[in-house]
Amino acid sequence: MKKINTSPISGAQELLPEAAATFEKLKAGISEIYHKHGFLKIETPIIDRCEILLAKAGGDTEKQIYKVSKTAEASDSADQALRFDHTVPLARYVVEHENNLTFPFKVCQIGRNFRGERAQKGRFREFYQCDADIIGRNNLPLAYDADIISTLLDAYASLGINTPVLARINNRNIVNGLLEAFNLEEKSGAIFNIIDHAEKVTLEVTKQSLEEEGLESDIVKKLLAFIEIHGDRKKAISDLKNLNIENRTFNLGLSELDTVLDLLEKDGRSGSFEADMKIVRGLDYYTGTVFEFNLPEYKKIGSVGGGGRYENLAGYFTDQKLPGVGGSIGLTRLFYVLNENNLLKSQTEKPLDYAIIPISENEFEFALKVARDLRADNKSATTVLTDKKLGDKLKYAASVAKYGIVLGENEVRTNNFEIKEFN
């Protein structure tokens, strides 16, 4: 009987060895793709000052951060908390190390973040995010928006998901310009929220929500038509132009969206992306391109990643203009939903490559040598050194390794052995 409750706290991921091995393989695959696309890996502290983390916070972020309780001996008296994403710490990092970086700075971070929101199925309070960002000095060409989306599409492909992944792309300037044209800037927050939730409710509920904001029926009708626009580049751009919106911000967003979609087509990504006006992203530091990744055959799963362009994030830390664009794969949630829906090609992964099984102590020395040789060949190997029966040793070996090598007197004498593949 347990003396105390040993279950993990609510909202924390805890994996058995085989699942942890699969998780690590996915994480390593994403990291390799980021590297192949030219992103440099960095580390930022898990703990940071609250004034940094909350510099550009919106909504309930301040209520969700985990504040750190320090001992009386701690010399730093500033309030500190656990980071809730990689983007704000990255802005601080770039400002701090600007003179030592080469721009455009292509950077990736893979690590844990923490949010004190209500834990629920598929939503965690402690979670891994795999971020890729590109930071410019003074300006950042729009082509990098497409570069980020292409990188993330390749990262998803590396996971071996048994269903297509779709990038859904929009531009915040389009929505902002539309609201400017309708003189609805003061209601922008509420309308953004309605658009952001439109996919989760019926069209009638969305219509009712817009009406509750006091909008005229003609404006509601136009907004509903706008929200429903989606498709490939040719169709989406044509539908947006047919709205006949005479607004500078709207036309800027339309031009930027067209450029990003065109670059993705030229990169051979047709079929893997579409424009979608329902994508507005909740975080308020996005200023241009925004995107989310979904599994079209599993719409109930919702977004499995996303990101966008941010022109002003570092403005809270410096007068230097450091625009950026970035995207993130929430690996902890993604791993959970893929397992729940049997979408991983290999749901279990043996933690080790080889288990070396000496029949008796007489074979220990040779077994240790075989293990060393395998490790020198970049293979993982463990030696089973228990005094149990051979059947028990084989059972143990099969639970932790893909292959087993049984070593007896004859194998030692001939320096020749067979490799057994476990099921």
Coordinates of C-alpha atoms in Angstrom, one line a residue:
M1 CA 0.0 0.0 0.0
K2 CA 1.3 3.5 -0.9
K3 CA 2.3 5.6 2.1
I4 CA 1.4 8.8 0.2
N5 CA -0.1 9.8 -3.1
T6 CA 2.6 9.2 -5.7
S7 CA 0.6 10.1 -8.9
P8 CA 2.0 13.0 -10.9
I9 CA 0.3 16.4 -10.4
S10 CA -2.6 17.3 -12.7
G11 CA -1.5 18.5 -16.1
A12 CA 2.0 17.0 -16.0
Q13 CA 3.2 14.4 -18.6
E14 CA 4.7 11.2 -17.2
L15 CA 5.8 8.5 -19.7
L16 CA 6.9 4.9 -19.3
P17 CA 10.2 4.0 -20.9
E18 CA 8.8 2.8 -24.3
A19 CA 6.6 5.9 -24.7
A20 CA 9.4 8.1 -23.6
A21 CA 11.7 6.6 -26.2
T22 CA 9.0 7.4 -28.9
F23 CA 8.6 10.9 -27.6
E24 CA 12.4 11.5 -27.7
K25 CA 12.6 10.1 -31.2
L26 CA 9.9 12.6 -32.3
K27 CA 11.7 15.5 -30.5
A28 CA 15.0 14.5 -32.1
G29 CA 13.4 14.3 -35.6
I30 CA 12.0 17.9 -35.2
S31 CA 15.4 19.1 -34.0
E32 CA 17.1 17.6 -37.0
I33 CA 14.6 19.2 -39.5
Y34 CA 15.2 22.6 -37.8
H35 CA 18.9 22.1 -38.2
K36 CA 18.6 21.1 -41.8
H37 CA 16.7 24.3 -42.5
G38 CA 19.4 26.4 -41.0
F39 CA 18.1 27.1 -37.5
L40 CA 20.6 27.5 -34.7
K41 CA 19.7 26.0 -31.3
I42 CA 19.9 28.1 -28.2
E43 CA 18.9 27.7 -24.5
T44 CA 17.0 30.3 -22.5
P45 CA 16.3 30.0 -18.7
I46 CA 13.2 28.3 -17.6
I47 CA 13.0 30.9 -14.8
D48 CA 12.8 34.6 -15.7
R49 CA 11.7 37.9 -14.2
C50 CA 8.0 38.5 -14.2
E51 CA 8.5 42.0 -15.8
I52 CA 10.1 40.2 -18.8
L53 CA 7.6 37.4 -19.1
L54 CA 4.6 39.7 -18.8
A55 CA 6.0 42.5 -21.0
K56 CA 3.6 41.7 -23.8
A57 CA 1.1 39.5 -22.0
G58 CA -2.5 39.4 -23.0
G59 CA -5.7 37.9 -21.6
D60 CA -5.3 35.6 -18.6
T61 CA -1.5 35.1 -18.9
E62 CA -0.7 36.8 -15.6
K63 CA -3.1 34.6 -13.9
Q64 CA -1.6 31.5 -15.5
I65 CA 2.1 32.0 -14.8
Y66 CA 3.8 29.9 -12.1
K67 CA 5.6 32.3 -9.8
V68 CA 8.7 31.1 -8.1
S69 CA 9.0 31.1 -4.3
K70 CA 12.6 31.9 -3.3
T71 CA 14.5 31.3 -0.1
A72 CA 15.4 34.2 2.2
E73 CA 19.0 33.9 1.2
A74 CA 18.2 34.6 -2.5
S75 CA 20.0 37.8 -3.5
D76 CA 17.7 38.7 -6.4
S77 CA 14.6 40.3 -5.0
A78 CA 12.8 40.6 -8.4
D79 CA 9.6 38.6 -8.8
Q80 CA 10.4 35.5 -10.9
A81 CA 8.2 33.0 -12.7
L82 CA 8.5 30.0 -15.0
R83 CA 8.3 30.8 -18.7
F84 CA 5.0 30.1 -20.4
D85 CA 6.4 30.2 -24.0
H86 CA 9.6 30.6 -25.9
T87 CA 8.8 33.8 -27.8
V88 CA 9.0 36.4 -25.0
P89 CA 12.3 35.0 -23.6
L90 CA 13.7 34.9 -27.2
A91 CA 12.9 38.6 -27.5
R92 CA 14.9 39.3 -24.3
Y93 CA 17.7 37.0 -25.5
V94 CA 18.1 38.8 -28.8
V95 CA 18.2 42.2 -27.2
E96 CA 20.8 41.0 -24.7
H97 CA 23.1 39.3 -27.2
E98 CA 22.3 41.5 -30.3
N99 CA 25.9 42.4 -30.9
N100 CA 27.0 38.8 -30.9
L101 CA 24.4 37.5 -33.4
T102 CA 24.2 37.4 -37.2
F103 CA 21.0 38.6 -38.7
P104 CA 18.6 37.3 -40.0
F105 CA 19.0 35.2 -36.9
K106 CA 17.4 31.8 -37.5
V107 CA 17.0 30.2 -34.1
C108 CA 15.2 27.2 -32.6
Q109 CA 14.3 26.2 -29.0
I110 CA 13.0 22.9 -27.8
G111 CA 12.1 22.7 -24.1
R112 CA 9.5 22.8 -21.4
N113 CA 7.1 25.6 -20.7
F114 CA 4.5 26.0 -17.9
R115 CA 1.0 27.5 -17.8
G116 CA -1.3 27.3 -14.8
E117 CA -4.5 26.9 -16.8
R118 CA -7.2 24.3 -16.1
A119 CA -5.8 20.8 -17.0
Q120 CA -8.0 18.8 -19.3
K121 CA -7.7 15.9 -21.7
G122 CA -4.9 16.8 -24.2
R123 CA -4.1 20.1 -22.4
F124 CA -1.1 20.2 -20.1
R125 CA 0.3 22.6 -17.5
E126 CA 3.8 21.4 -18.2
F127 CA 4.6 20.8 -21.8
Y128 CA 7.3 20.7 -24.5
Q129 CA 7.3 23.3 -27.3
C130 CA 9.5 23.1 -30.4
D131 CA 9.9 26.6 -31.6
A132 CA 11.6 28.0 -34.8
D133 CA 12.0 31.7 -35.2
I134 CA 13.7 34.1 -37.6
I135 CA 14.6 37.6 -36.3
G136 CA 15.7 40.5 -38.5
R137 CA 17.4 43.7 -37.7
N138 CA 15.4 46.8 -38.8
N139 CA 13.5 44.6 -41.4
L140 CA 12.7 41.0 -42.2
P141 CA 11.7 40.1 -45.8
L142 CA 8.3 38.6 -46.2
A143 CA 9.8 35.5 -47.8
Y144 CA 10.9 34.3 -44.3
D145 CA 7.2 33.9 -43.4
A146 CA 7.0 31.2 -46.1
D147 CA 10.3 29.8 -44.9
I148 CA 9.0 29.2 -41.4
I149 CA 5.8 27.4 -42.7
S150 CA 7.9 25.2 -45.0
T151 CA 10.2 24.3 -42.1
L152 CA 7.3 23.3 -39.9
L153 CA 5.6 21.3 -42.7
D154 CA 8.8 19.2 -43.0
A155 CA 9.0 18.9 -39.2
Y156 CA 5.5 17.4 -39.1
A157 CA 6.4 15.1 -42.0
S158 CA 9.4 13.8 -39.9
L159 CA 7.0 12.5 -37.2
G160 CA 5.5 9.8 -39.4
I161 CA 1.9 10.8 -38.9
N162 CA -0.6 8.5 -40.6
T163 CA -2.8 11.4 -41.9
P164 CA -2.1 14.7 -43.9
V165 CA -1.1 17.9 -42.1
L166 CA -2.5 21.2 -43.4
A167 CA -1.1 24.7 -42.9
R168 CA -3.9 27.2 -42.7
I169 CA -2.7 30.8 -43.3
N170 CA -4.1 34.3 -42.9
N171 CA -2.8 37.8 -42.3
R172 CA -3.9 40.0 -39.4
N173 CA -3.7 43.1 -41.6
I174 CA -6.6 41.7 -43.6
V175 CA -8.9 41.4 -40.6
N176 CA -7.7 44.7 -39.1
G177 CA -8.3 46.5 -42.4
L178 CA -11.7 44.9 -42.7
L179 CA -12.7 46.3 -39.3
E180 CA -11.2 49.7 -40.1
A181 CA -13.3 49.8 -43.3
F182 CA -16.4 49.0 -41.2
N183 CA -15.4 51.5 -38.4
L184 CA -15.3 48.6 -35.9
E185 CA -11.8 49.2 -34.4
E186 CA -13.2 49.6 -30.9
K187 CA -14.9 46.2 -31.1
S188 CA -11.8 44.5 -32.6
G189 CA -11.0 42.4 -29.5
A190 CA -14.5 41.0 -29.3
I191 CA -14.8 40.3 -33.1
F192 CA -11.3 38.7 -33.2
N193 CA -12.5 36.4 -30.4
I194 CA -15.7 35.5 -32.3
I195 CA -13.7 34.7 -35.5
D196 CA -11.2 32.7 -33.5
H197 CA -14.1 30.5 -32.1
A198 CA -16.2 30.4 -35.3
E199 CA -14.9 26.9 -36.2
K200 CA -16.0 25.5 -32.8
V201 CA -19.6 26.6 -33.1
T202 CA -22.4 26.7 -35.7
L203 CA -22.7 29.6 -38.2
E204 CA -25.9 30.6 -36.4
V205 CA -24.1 30.9 -33.1
T206 CA -21.4 33.1 -34.8
K207 CA -24.1 35.2 -36.3
Q208 CA -25.8 35.7 -33.0
S209 CA -22.5 36.6 -31.3
L210 CA -21.9 39.3 -33.9
E211 CA -25.4 40.6 -33.5
E212 CA -24.9 40.8 -29.7
E213 CA -22.0 43.2 -30.3
G214 CA -24.6 45.6 -31.8
L215 CA -23.6 45.3 -35.4
E216 CA -25.9 46.2 -38.2
S217 CA -27.3 43.2 -40.2
D218 CA -25.5 44.3 -43.4
I219 CA -22.2 44.3 -41.6
V220 CA -22.9 40.9 -39.9
K221 CA -23.7 39.5 -43.3
K222 CA -20.4 40.7 -44.7
L223 CA -18.4 39.5 -41.8
L224 CA -19.9 36.0 -42.1
A225 CA -19.1 35.9 -45.8
F226 CA -15.5 36.9 -44.9
I227 CA -15.1 34.3 -42.2
E228 CA -16.2 31.5 -44.6
I229 CA -13.4 32.4 -47.2
H230 CA -10.8 29.6 -47.5
G231 CA -9.1 27.6 -50.2
D232 CA -6.0 27.6 -52.4
R233 CA -4.2 30.8 -53.4
K234 CA -6.2 31.5 -56.6
K235 CA -9.6 31.0 -55.0
A236 CA -9.0 32.7 -51.7
I237 CA -7.3 35.8 -53.2
S238 CA -10.1 36.1 -55.7
D239 CA -12.8 35.8 -53.0
L240 CA -11.1 38.5 -50.9
K241 CA -10.8 40.9 -53.8
N242 CA -14.5 40.4 -54.6
L243 CA -15.4 41.8 -51.1
N244 CA -14.5 45.2 -52.7
I245 CA -12.9 46.5 -49.5
E246 CA -11.3 49.9 -50.1
N247 CA -8.8 50.0 -47.2
R248 CA -5.0 50.4 -47.2
T249 CA -4.4 48.0 -44.3
F250 CA -6.7 45.4 -45.9
N251 CA -4.9 45.6 -49.2
L252 CA -1.5 45.4 -47.5
G253 CA -2.6 42.2 -45.8
L254 CA -4.0 40.8 -49.1
S255 CA -0.7 41.5 -50.9
E256 CA 1.3 39.9 -48.1
L257 CA -0.9 36.8 -48.0
D258 CA -0.7 36.5 -51.8
T259 CA 3.1 36.7 -51.6
V260 CA 3.4 34.1 -48.9
L261 CA 1.1 31.7 -50.7
D262 CA 2.9 32.2 -54.0
L263 CA 6.3 31.4 -52.4
L264 CA 4.9 28.2 -50.8
E265 CA 3.6 27.1 -54.2
K266 CA 7.0 27.8 -55.7
D267 CA 8.5 25.6 -52.9
G268 CA 6.3 22.7 -54.0
R269 CA 4.0 22.9 -51.0
S270 CA 0.7 23.0 -53.0
G271 CA -1.9 20.7 -51.3
S272 CA -0.2 21.2 -47.9
F273 CA -1.6 24.7 -47.2
E274 CA -4.6 26.9 -47.8
A275 CA -5.7 30.4 -47.0
D276 CA -8.3 30.5 -44.2
M277 CA -9.9 33.6 -42.7
K278 CA -10.9 31.8 -39.5
I279 CA -7.2 31.8 -38.5
V280 CA -6.5 34.9 -36.5
R281 CA -4.5 33.5 -33.5
G282 CA -5.3 34.6 -30.0
L283 CA -2.0 36.2 -28.9
D284 CA -1.9 39.9 -29.6
Y285 CA 1.7 40.2 -30.5
Y286 CA 1.1 38.9 -34.0
T287 CA 1.0 41.7 -36.6
G288 CA 1.0 40.1 -40.1
T289 CA 1.1 36.5 -41.3
V290 CA -0.6 34.0 -38.9
F291 CA -1.0 30.3 -39.4
E292 CA -2.1 27.1 -37.7
F293 CA -1.6 23.4 -38.5
N294 CA -4.4 21.0 -38.5
L295 CA -5.2 17.4 -39.3
P296 CA -8.1 17.8 -41.8
E297 CA -9.3 14.2 -41.3
Y298 CA -9.4 14.7 -37.5
K299 CA -10.9 18.2 -37.1
K300 CA -12.0 17.5 -33.5
I301 CA -8.4 17.5 -32.5
G302 CA -8.1 21.2 -33.3
S303 CA -4.8 23.0 -33.9
V304 CA -1.5 21.0 -33.5
G305 CA 0.7 24.0 -33.9
G306 CA 0.9 27.5 -35.2
G307 CA 2.6 30.9 -35.2
G308 CA 3.0 34.2 -37.1
R309 CA 4.9 37.4 -37.6
Y310 CA 5.5 39.9 -34.9
E311 CA 6.9 43.3 -35.7
N312 CA 7.0 44.9 -32.3
L313 CA 7.6 42.3 -29.6
A314 CA 11.2 43.4 -28.8
G315 CA 10.0 47.0 -28.5
Y316 CA 9.3 46.5 -24.9
F317 CA 13.0 45.8 -24.3
T318 CA 14.8 48.1 -26.8
D319 CA 14.5 51.0 -29.3
Q320 CA 16.1 48.8 -31.9
K321 CA 13.6 47.4 -34.4
L322 CA 13.8 43.6 -34.4
P323 CA 10.9 42.1 -36.4
G324 CA 10.4 38.4 -36.4
V325 CA 8.4 35.4 -37.6
G326 CA 8.1 32.1 -35.8
G327 CA 6.1 29.0 -35.3
S328 CA 5.8 26.3 -32.7
I329 CA 4.9 22.6 -32.4
G330 CA 3.3 21.8 -29.0
L331 CA 4.9 18.4 -28.8
T332 CA 3.4 17.2 -25.5
R333 CA -0.2 17.8 -26.7
L334 CA 0.6 16.5 -30.2
F335 CA 2.1 13.3 -28.8
Y336 CA -1.0 12.8 -26.7
V337 CA -3.5 13.3 -29.4
L338 CA -1.6 11.2 -32.0
N339 CA -1.5 8.3 -29.5
E340 CA -5.1 8.7 -28.6
N341 CA -6.1 8.5 -32.3
N342 CA -3.5 5.8 -33.3
L343 CA -1.9 8.1 -35.8
L344 CA 1.7 7.3 -35.2
K345 CA 3.2 4.8 -37.5
S346 CA 5.0 3.2 -34.6
Q347 CA 3.3 3.8 -31.3
T348 CA 5.8 2.0 -29.2
E349 CA 9.6 2.2 -29.4
K350 CA 12.0 -0.1 -27.5
P351 CA 14.2 2.2 -25.5
L352 CA 17.5 0.3 -26.4
D353 CA 19.0 -1.2 -29.5
Y354 CA 20.7 -4.3 -27.9
A355 CA 20.6 -6.3 -24.7
I356 CA 23.6 -8.6 -24.1
I357 CA 22.8 -11.7 -22.1
P358 CA 25.7 -13.7 -20.6
I359 CA 24.5 -17.2 -19.5
S360 CA 26.8 -17.1 -16.4
E361 CA 29.4 -15.0 -14.7
N362 CA 32.0 -16.7 -16.9
E363 CA 30.8 -14.7 -19.9
F364 CA 30.6 -11.3 -18.2
E365 CA 34.0 -10.1 -19.5
F366 CA 33.1 -10.9 -23.1
A367 CA 29.6 -9.5 -22.7
L368 CA 31.0 -6.2 -21.5
K369 CA 33.4 -6.1 -24.5
V370 CA 30.5 -6.8 -26.9
A371 CA 28.5 -3.9 -25.3
R372 CA 31.5 -1.6 -25.6
D373 CA 32.0 -2.4 -29.2
L374 CA 28.3 -1.7 -30.0
R375 CA 28.4 1.6 -28.2
A376 CA 31.5 2.5 -30.1
D377 CA 29.4 1.9 -33.2
N378 CA 26.8 4.4 -31.9
K379 CA 24.4 1.7 -30.7
S380 CA 22.7 1.6 -27.3
A381 CA 23.4 -1.5 -25.4
T382 CA 22.8 -2.9 -21.9
T383 CA 24.3 -6.0 -20.3
V384 CA 22.0 -8.3 -18.3
L385 CA 24.0 -9.1 -15.2
T386 CA 21.4 -10.8 -13.0
D387 CA 21.7 -14.4 -11.8
K388 CA 18.2 -15.4 -13.0
K389 CA 17.3 -18.2 -15.3
L390 CA 17.9 -17.7 -19.1
G391 CA 14.2 -17.5 -19.8
D392 CA 13.8 -14.7 -17.3
K393 CA 16.8 -12.8 -18.7
L394 CA 15.4 -13.1 -22.2
K395 CA 12.0 -11.8 -21.0
Y396 CA 13.7 -8.8 -19.5
A397 CA 15.9 -8.2 -22.5
A398 CA 12.8 -8.3 -24.8
S399 CA 11.1 -5.6 -22.7
V400 CA 13.9 -3.1 -23.1
A401 CA 15.7 -3.8 -26.4
K402 CA 15.0 -4.4 -30.1
Y403 CA 17.7 -7.1 -30.3
G404 CA 19.3 -9.6 -28.0
I405 CA 22.6 -11.4 -28.0
V406 CA 23.0 -14.6 -25.8
L407 CA 26.6 -15.4 -24.9
G408 CA 27.6 -18.8 -23.6
E409 CA 30.9 -20.7 -23.4
N410 CA 30.9 -21.5 -27.2
E411 CA 30.3 -17.9 -28.2
V412 CA 33.1 -16.7 -26.1
R413 CA 35.5 -19.4 -27.4
T414 CA 34.6 -18.8 -31.1
N415 CA 34.1 -15.0 -30.8
N416 CA 31.0 -15.6 -32.9
F417 CA 27.3 -15.0 -31.9
E418 CA 23.8 -14.6 -33.2
I419 CA 21.6 -11.6 -33.0
K420 CA 18.0 -12.3 -32.0
E421 CA 15.3 -9.8 -33.0
F422 CA 12.6 -9.4 -30.4
N423 CA 9.0 -8.9 -31.5

